[in-house]
PDB file of C-alpha atoms in Angstrom:
ATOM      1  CA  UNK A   1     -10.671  21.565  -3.488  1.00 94.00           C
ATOM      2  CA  UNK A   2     -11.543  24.755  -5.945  1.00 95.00           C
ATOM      3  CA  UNK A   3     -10.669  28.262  -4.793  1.00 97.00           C
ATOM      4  CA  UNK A   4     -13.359  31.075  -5.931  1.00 95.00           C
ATOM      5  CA  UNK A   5     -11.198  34.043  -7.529  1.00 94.00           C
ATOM      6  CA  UNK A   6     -13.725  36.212  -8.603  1.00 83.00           C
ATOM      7  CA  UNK A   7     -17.750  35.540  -9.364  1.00 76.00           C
ATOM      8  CA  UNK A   8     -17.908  32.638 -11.511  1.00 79.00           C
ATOM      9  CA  UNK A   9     -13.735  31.936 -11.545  1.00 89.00           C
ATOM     10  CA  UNK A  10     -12.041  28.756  -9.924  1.00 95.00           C
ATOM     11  CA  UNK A  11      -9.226  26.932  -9.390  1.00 97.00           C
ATOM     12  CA  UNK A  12      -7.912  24.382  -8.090  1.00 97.00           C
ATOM     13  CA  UNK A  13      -6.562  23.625  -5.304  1.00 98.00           C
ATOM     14  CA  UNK A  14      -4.552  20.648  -3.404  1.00 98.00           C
ATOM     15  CA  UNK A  15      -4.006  21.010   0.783  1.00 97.00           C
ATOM     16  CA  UNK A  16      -1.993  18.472   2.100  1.00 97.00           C
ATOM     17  CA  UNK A  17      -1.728  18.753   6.220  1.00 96.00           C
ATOM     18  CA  UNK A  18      -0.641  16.407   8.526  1.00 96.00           C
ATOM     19  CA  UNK A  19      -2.412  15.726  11.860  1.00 94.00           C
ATOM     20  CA  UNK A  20       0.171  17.286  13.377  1.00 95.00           C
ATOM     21  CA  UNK A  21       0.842  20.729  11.569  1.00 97.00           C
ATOM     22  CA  UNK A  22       2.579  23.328  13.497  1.00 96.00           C
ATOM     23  CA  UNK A  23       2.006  26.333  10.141  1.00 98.00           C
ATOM     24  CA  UNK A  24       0.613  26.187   6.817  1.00 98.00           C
ATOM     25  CA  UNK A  25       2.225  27.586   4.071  1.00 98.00           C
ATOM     26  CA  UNK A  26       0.255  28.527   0.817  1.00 98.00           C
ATOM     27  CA  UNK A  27       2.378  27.503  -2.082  1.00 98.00           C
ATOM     28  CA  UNK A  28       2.288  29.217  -5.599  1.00 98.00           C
ATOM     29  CA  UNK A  29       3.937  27.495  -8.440  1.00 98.00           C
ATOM     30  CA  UNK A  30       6.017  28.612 -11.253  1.00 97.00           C
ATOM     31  CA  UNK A  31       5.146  29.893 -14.879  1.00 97.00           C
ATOM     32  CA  UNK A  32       6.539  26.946 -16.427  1.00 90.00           C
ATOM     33  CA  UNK A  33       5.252  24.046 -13.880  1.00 91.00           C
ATOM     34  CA  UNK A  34       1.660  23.790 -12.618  1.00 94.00           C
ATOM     35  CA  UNK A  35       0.785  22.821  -9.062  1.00 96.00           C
ATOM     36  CA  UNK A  36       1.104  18.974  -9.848  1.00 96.00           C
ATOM     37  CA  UNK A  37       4.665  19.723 -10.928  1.00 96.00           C
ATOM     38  CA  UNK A  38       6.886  16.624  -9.508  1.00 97.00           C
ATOM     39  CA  UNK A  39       9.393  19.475  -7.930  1.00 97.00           C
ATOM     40  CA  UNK A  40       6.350  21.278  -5.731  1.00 97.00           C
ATOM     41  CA  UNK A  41       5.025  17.594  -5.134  1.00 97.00           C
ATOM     42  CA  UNK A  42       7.871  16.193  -3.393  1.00 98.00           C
ATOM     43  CA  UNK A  43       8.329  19.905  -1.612  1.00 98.00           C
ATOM     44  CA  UNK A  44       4.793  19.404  -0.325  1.00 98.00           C
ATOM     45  CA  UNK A  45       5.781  16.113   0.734  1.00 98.00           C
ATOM     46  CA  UNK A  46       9.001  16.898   2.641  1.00 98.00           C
ATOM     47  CA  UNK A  47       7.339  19.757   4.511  1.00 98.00           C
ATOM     48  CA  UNK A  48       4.583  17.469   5.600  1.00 98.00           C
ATOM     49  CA  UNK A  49       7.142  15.340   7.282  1.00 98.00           C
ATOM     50  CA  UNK A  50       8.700  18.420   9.225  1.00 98.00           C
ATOM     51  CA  UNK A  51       4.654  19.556  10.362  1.00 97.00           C
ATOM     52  CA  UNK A  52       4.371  22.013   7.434  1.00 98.00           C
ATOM     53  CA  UNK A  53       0.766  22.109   6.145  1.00 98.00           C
ATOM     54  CA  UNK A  54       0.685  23.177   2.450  1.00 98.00           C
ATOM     55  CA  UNK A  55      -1.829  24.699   0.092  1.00 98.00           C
ATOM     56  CA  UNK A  56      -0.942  24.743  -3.348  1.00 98.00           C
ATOM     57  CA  UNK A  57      -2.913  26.354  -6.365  1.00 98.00           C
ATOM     58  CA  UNK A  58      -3.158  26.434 -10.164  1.00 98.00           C
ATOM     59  CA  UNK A  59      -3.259  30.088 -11.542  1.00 97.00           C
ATOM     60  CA  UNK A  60      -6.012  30.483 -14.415  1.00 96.00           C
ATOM     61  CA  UNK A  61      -3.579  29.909 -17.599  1.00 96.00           C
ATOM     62  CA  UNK A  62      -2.600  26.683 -15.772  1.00 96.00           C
ATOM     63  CA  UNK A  63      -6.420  25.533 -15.134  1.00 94.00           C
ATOM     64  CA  UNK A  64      -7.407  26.171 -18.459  1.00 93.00           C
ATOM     65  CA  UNK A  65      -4.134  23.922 -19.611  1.00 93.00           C
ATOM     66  CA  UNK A  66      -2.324  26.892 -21.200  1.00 94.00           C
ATOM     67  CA  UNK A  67       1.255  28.057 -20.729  1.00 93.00           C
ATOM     68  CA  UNK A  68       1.671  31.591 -21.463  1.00 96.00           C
ATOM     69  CA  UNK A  69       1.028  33.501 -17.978  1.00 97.00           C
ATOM     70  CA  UNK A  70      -1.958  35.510 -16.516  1.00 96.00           C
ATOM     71  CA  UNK A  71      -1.372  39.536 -16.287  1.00 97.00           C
ATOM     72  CA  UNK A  72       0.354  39.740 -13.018  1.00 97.00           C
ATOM     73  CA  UNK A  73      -2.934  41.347 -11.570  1.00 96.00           C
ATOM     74  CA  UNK A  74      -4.932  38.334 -12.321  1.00 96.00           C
ATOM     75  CA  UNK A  75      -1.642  36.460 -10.804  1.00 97.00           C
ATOM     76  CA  UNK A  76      -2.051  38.555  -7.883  1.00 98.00           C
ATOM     77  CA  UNK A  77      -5.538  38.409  -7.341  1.00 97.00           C
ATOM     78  CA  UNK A  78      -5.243  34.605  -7.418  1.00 98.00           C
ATOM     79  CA  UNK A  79      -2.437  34.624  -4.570  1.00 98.00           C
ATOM     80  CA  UNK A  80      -4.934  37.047  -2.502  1.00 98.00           C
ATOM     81  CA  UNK A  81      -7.650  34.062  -3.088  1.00 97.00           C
ATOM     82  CA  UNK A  82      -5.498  31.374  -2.190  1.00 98.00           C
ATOM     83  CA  UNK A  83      -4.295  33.083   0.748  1.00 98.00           C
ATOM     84  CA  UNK A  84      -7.828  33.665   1.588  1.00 97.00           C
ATOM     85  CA  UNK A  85      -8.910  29.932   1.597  1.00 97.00           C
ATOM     86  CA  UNK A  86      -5.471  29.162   3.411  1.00 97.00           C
ATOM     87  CA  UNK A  87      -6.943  31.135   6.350  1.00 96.00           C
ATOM     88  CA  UNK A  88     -10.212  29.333   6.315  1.00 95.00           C
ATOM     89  CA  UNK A  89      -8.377  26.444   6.761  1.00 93.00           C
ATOM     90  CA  UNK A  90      -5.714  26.942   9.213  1.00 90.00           C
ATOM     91  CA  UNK A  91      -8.170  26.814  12.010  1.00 86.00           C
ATOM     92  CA  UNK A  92      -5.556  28.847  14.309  1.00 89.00           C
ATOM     93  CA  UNK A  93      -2.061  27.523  12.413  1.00 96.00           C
ATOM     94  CA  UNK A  94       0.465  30.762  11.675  1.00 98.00           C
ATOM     95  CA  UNK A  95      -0.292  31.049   7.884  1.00 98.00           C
ATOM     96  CA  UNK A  96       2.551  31.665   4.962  1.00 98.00           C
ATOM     97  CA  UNK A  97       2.792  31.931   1.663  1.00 98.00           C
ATOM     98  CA  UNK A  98       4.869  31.842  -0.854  1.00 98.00           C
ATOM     99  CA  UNK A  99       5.820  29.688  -3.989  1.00 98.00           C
ATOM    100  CA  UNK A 100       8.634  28.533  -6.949  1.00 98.00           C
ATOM    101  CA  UNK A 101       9.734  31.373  -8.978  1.00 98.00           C
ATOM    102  CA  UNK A 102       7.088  33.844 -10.815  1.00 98.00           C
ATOM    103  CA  UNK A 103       4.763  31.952  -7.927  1.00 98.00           C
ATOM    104  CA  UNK A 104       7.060  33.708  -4.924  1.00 98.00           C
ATOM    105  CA  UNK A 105       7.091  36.886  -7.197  1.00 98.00           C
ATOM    106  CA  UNK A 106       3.922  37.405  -7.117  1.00 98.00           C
ATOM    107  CA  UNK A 107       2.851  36.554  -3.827  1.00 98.00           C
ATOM    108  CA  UNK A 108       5.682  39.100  -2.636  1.00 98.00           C
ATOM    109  CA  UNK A 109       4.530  41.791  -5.040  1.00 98.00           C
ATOM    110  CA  UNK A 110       0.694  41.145  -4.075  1.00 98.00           C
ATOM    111  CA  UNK A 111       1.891  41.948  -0.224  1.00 98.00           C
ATOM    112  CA  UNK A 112       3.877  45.080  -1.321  1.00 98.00           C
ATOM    113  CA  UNK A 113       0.877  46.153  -2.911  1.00 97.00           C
ATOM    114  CA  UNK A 114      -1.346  45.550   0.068  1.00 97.00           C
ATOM    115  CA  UNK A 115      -1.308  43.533   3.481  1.00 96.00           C
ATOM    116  CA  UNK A 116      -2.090  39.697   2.760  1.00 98.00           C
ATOM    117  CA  UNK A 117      -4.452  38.733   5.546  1.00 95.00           C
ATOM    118  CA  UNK A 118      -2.774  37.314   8.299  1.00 96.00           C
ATOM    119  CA  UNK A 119       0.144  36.317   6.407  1.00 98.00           C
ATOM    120  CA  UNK A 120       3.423  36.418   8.850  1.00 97.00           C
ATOM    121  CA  UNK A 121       6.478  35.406   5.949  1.00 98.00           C
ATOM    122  CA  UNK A 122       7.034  34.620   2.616  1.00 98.00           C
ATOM    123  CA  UNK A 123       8.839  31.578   1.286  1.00 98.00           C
ATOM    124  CA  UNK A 124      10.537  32.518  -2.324  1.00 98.00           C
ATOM    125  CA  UNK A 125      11.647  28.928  -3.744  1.00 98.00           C
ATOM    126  CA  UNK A 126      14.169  30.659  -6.612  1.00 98.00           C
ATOM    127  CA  UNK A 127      13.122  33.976  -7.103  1.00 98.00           C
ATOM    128  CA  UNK A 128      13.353  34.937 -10.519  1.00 98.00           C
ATOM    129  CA  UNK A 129      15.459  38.210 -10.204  1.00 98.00           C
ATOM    130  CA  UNK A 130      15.862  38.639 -14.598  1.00 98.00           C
ATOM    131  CA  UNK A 131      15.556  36.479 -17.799  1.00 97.00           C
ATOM    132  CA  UNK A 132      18.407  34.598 -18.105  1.00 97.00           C
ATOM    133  CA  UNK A 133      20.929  36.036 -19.807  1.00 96.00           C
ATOM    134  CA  UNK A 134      19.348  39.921 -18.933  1.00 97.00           C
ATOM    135  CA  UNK A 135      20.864  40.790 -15.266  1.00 97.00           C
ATOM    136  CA  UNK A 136      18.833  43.323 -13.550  1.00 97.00           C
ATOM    137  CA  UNK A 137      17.328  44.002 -10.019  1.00 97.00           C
ATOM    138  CA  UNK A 138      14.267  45.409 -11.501  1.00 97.00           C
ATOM    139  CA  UNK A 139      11.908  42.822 -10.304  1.00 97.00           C
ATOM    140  CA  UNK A 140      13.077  43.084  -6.511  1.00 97.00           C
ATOM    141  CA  UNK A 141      12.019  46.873  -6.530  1.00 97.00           C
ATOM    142  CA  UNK A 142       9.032  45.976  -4.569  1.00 98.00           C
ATOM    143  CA  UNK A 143      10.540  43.694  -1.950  1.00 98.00           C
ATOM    144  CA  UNK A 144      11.118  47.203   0.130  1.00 95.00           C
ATOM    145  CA  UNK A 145       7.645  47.569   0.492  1.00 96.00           C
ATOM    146  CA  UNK A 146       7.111  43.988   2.565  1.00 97.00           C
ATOM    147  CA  UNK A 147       7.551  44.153   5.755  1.00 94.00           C
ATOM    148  CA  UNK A 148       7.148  40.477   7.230  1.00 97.00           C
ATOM    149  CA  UNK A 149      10.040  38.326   8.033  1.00 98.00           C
ATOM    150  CA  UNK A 150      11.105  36.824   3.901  1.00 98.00           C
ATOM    151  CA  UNK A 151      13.164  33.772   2.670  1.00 98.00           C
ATOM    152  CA  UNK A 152      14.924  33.291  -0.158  1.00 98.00           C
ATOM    153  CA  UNK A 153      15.886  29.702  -1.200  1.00 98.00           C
ATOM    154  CA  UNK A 154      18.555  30.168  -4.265  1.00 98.00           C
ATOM    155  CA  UNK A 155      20.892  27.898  -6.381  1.00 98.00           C
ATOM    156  CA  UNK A 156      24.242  29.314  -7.013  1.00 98.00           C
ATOM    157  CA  UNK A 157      23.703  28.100 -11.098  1.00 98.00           C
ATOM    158  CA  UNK A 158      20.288  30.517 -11.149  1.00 98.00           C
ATOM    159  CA  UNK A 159      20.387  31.489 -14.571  1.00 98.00           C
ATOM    160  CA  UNK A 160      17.400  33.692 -14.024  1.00 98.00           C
ATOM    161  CA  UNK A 161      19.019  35.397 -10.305  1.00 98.00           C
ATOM    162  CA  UNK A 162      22.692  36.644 -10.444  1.00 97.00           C
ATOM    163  CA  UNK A 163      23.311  36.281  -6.813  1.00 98.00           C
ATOM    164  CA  UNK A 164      26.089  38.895  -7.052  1.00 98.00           C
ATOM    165  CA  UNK A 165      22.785  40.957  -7.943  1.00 98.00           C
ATOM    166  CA  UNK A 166      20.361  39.440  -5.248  1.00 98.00           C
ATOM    167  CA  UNK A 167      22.444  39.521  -2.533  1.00 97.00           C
ATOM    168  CA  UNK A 168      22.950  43.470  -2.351  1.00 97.00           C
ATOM    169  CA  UNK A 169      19.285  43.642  -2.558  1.00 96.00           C
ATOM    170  CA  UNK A 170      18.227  41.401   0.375  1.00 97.00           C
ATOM    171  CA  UNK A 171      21.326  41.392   2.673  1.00 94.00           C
ATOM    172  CA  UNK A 172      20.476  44.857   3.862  1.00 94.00           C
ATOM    173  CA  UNK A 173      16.371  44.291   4.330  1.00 95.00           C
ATOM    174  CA  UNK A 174      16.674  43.151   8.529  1.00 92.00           C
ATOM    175  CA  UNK A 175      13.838  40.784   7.744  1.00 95.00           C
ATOM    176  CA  UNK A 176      15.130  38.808   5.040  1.00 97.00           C
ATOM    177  CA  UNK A 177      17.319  35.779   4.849  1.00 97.00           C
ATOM    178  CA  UNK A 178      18.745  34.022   2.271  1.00 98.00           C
ATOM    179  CA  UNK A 179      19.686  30.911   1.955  1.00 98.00           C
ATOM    180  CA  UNK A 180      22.317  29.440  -1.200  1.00 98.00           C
ATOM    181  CA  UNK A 181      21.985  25.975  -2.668  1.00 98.00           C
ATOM    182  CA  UNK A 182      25.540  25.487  -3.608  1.00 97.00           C
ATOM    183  CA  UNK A 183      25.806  23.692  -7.336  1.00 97.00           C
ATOM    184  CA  UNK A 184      21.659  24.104  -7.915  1.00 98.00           C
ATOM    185  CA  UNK A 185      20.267  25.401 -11.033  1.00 98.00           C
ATOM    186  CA  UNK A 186      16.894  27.691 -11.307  1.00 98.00           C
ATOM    187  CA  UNK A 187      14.681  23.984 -10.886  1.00 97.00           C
ATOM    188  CA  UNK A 188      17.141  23.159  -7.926  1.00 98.00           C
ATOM    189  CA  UNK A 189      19.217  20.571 -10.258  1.00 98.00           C
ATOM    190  CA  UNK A 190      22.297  19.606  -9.073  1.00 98.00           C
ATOM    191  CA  UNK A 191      25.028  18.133 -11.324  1.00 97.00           C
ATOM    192  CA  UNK A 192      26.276  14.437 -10.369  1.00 95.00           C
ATOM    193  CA  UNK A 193      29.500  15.692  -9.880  1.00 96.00           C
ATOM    194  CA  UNK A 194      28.219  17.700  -6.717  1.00 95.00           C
ATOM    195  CA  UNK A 195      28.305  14.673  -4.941  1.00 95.00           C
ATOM    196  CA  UNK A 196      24.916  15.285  -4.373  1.00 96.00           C
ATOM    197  CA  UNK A 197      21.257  14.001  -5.752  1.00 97.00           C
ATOM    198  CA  UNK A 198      18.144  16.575  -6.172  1.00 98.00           C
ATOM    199  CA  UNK A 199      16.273  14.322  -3.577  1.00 98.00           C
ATOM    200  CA  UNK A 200      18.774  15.593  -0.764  1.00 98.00           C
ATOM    201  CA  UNK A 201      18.349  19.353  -2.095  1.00 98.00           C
ATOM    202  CA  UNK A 202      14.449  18.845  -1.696  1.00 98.00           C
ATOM    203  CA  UNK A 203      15.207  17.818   2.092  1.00 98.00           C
ATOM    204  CA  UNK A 204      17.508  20.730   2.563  1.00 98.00           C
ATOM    205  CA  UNK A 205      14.927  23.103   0.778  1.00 98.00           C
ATOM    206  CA  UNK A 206      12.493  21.508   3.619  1.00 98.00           C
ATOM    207  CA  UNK A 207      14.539  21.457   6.361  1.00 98.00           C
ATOM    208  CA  UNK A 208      15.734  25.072   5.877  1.00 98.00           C
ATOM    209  CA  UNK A 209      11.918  26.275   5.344  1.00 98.00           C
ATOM    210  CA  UNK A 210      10.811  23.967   8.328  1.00 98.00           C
ATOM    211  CA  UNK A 211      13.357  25.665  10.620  1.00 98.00           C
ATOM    212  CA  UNK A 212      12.920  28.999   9.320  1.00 98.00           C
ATOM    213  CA  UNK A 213       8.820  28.873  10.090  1.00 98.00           C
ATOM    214  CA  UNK A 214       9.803  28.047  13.290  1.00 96.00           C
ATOM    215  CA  UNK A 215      11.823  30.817  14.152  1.00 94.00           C
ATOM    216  CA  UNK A 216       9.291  33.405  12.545  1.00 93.00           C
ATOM    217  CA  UNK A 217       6.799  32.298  14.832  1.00 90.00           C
ATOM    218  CA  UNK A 218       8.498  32.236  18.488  1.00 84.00           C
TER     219      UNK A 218
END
């Protein structure tokens, strides 16, 4: 499907919803991995299985096949769009949003700046707190401002979110809940030694998201 952003701007757009979706979630993806990504893919998949409905999105760098990000207002003003079309298609479905990384950064700083329409949580797959190697909480100043239910889905190897950083910052906000992938990276890579495989993370990130929708909308 294409998404109008402004007169004369598209993108694209993928929804995947199964006959029997219980919430959609509009997914953003991440600065270094487009829509199609395999990660977001399989995410989309999982959720599908649990009665998630997804819309994912390509910003404008990412349609036009480039890699260096859109100024965080175009960013934003995509999110709004996508969230827009999400609603025309819900037909009645509790409507997220969310996405991987600068994806679930901007669609949380887009609702601090204003409301997103009918929104009622926000999904943040790995939210990038700093640059690796540059620990700050800078980029979580605006998370104050939101005031629908959040969840934060975080690898304990995050190069790019300190969780001794993160965790100070969303413990106290009553809304928020975090949940730690123990041995995942920023892409949710696990090591073989883990005793685990990145296909049984995915059903864990799905499972955790799938249960947490639930609960946001009793």
């Amino acid at each position: 499907m294409r998404i109008a952003v402004a007169e004369g701007s598209e993108v694209e757009g993928m929804l995947a919803r199964p006959a029997d979706a219980r919430a959609l979630l509009v997914l953003a993806h991440g600065a270094g991995a487009p829509m199609r990504h395999v990660f977001l893919e399989e995410l989309a998949r999982r959720l599908a299985s649990r009665r998630v409905a997804t819309l994912r999105f390509a910003f404008p760098y990412a349609q036009r096949g480039g890699r260096t990000p859109d100024k965080p207002p175009v960013l934003m003003a995509t999110v709004r769009a996508a969230v827009r079309a999400g609603a025309s298609l819900a037909s009645g479905l509790p409507l997220f949003a969310g996405g991987k990384s600068m994806g679930g950064r901007m669609t949380s700083q887009a609702m601090a700046e204003a409301p997103l329409p009918g929104v009622r949580g926000l999904v943040c797959v790995g939210f990038p707190l700093h640059p690796a190697g540059q620990p700050s909480t800078a980029r979580a100043a605006h998370l104050a401002k939101v005031s629908v239910p959040m969840l934060f889905l975080q690898g304990t190897r995050d190069t790019l979110a300190d969780l001794a950083l993160l965790r100070p910052v969303v413990e106290p906000m009553p809304h928020a809940t975090m949940h730690v992938v123990e041995g995942a990276d920023h892409g949710f890579h696990v090591r073989k030694s883990s005793g685990r495989t990145d296909a049984e993370v995915l059903d864990e990130l799905a499972e955790v998201t799938a249960a947490w929708i639930d609960q946001a909308v009793r």
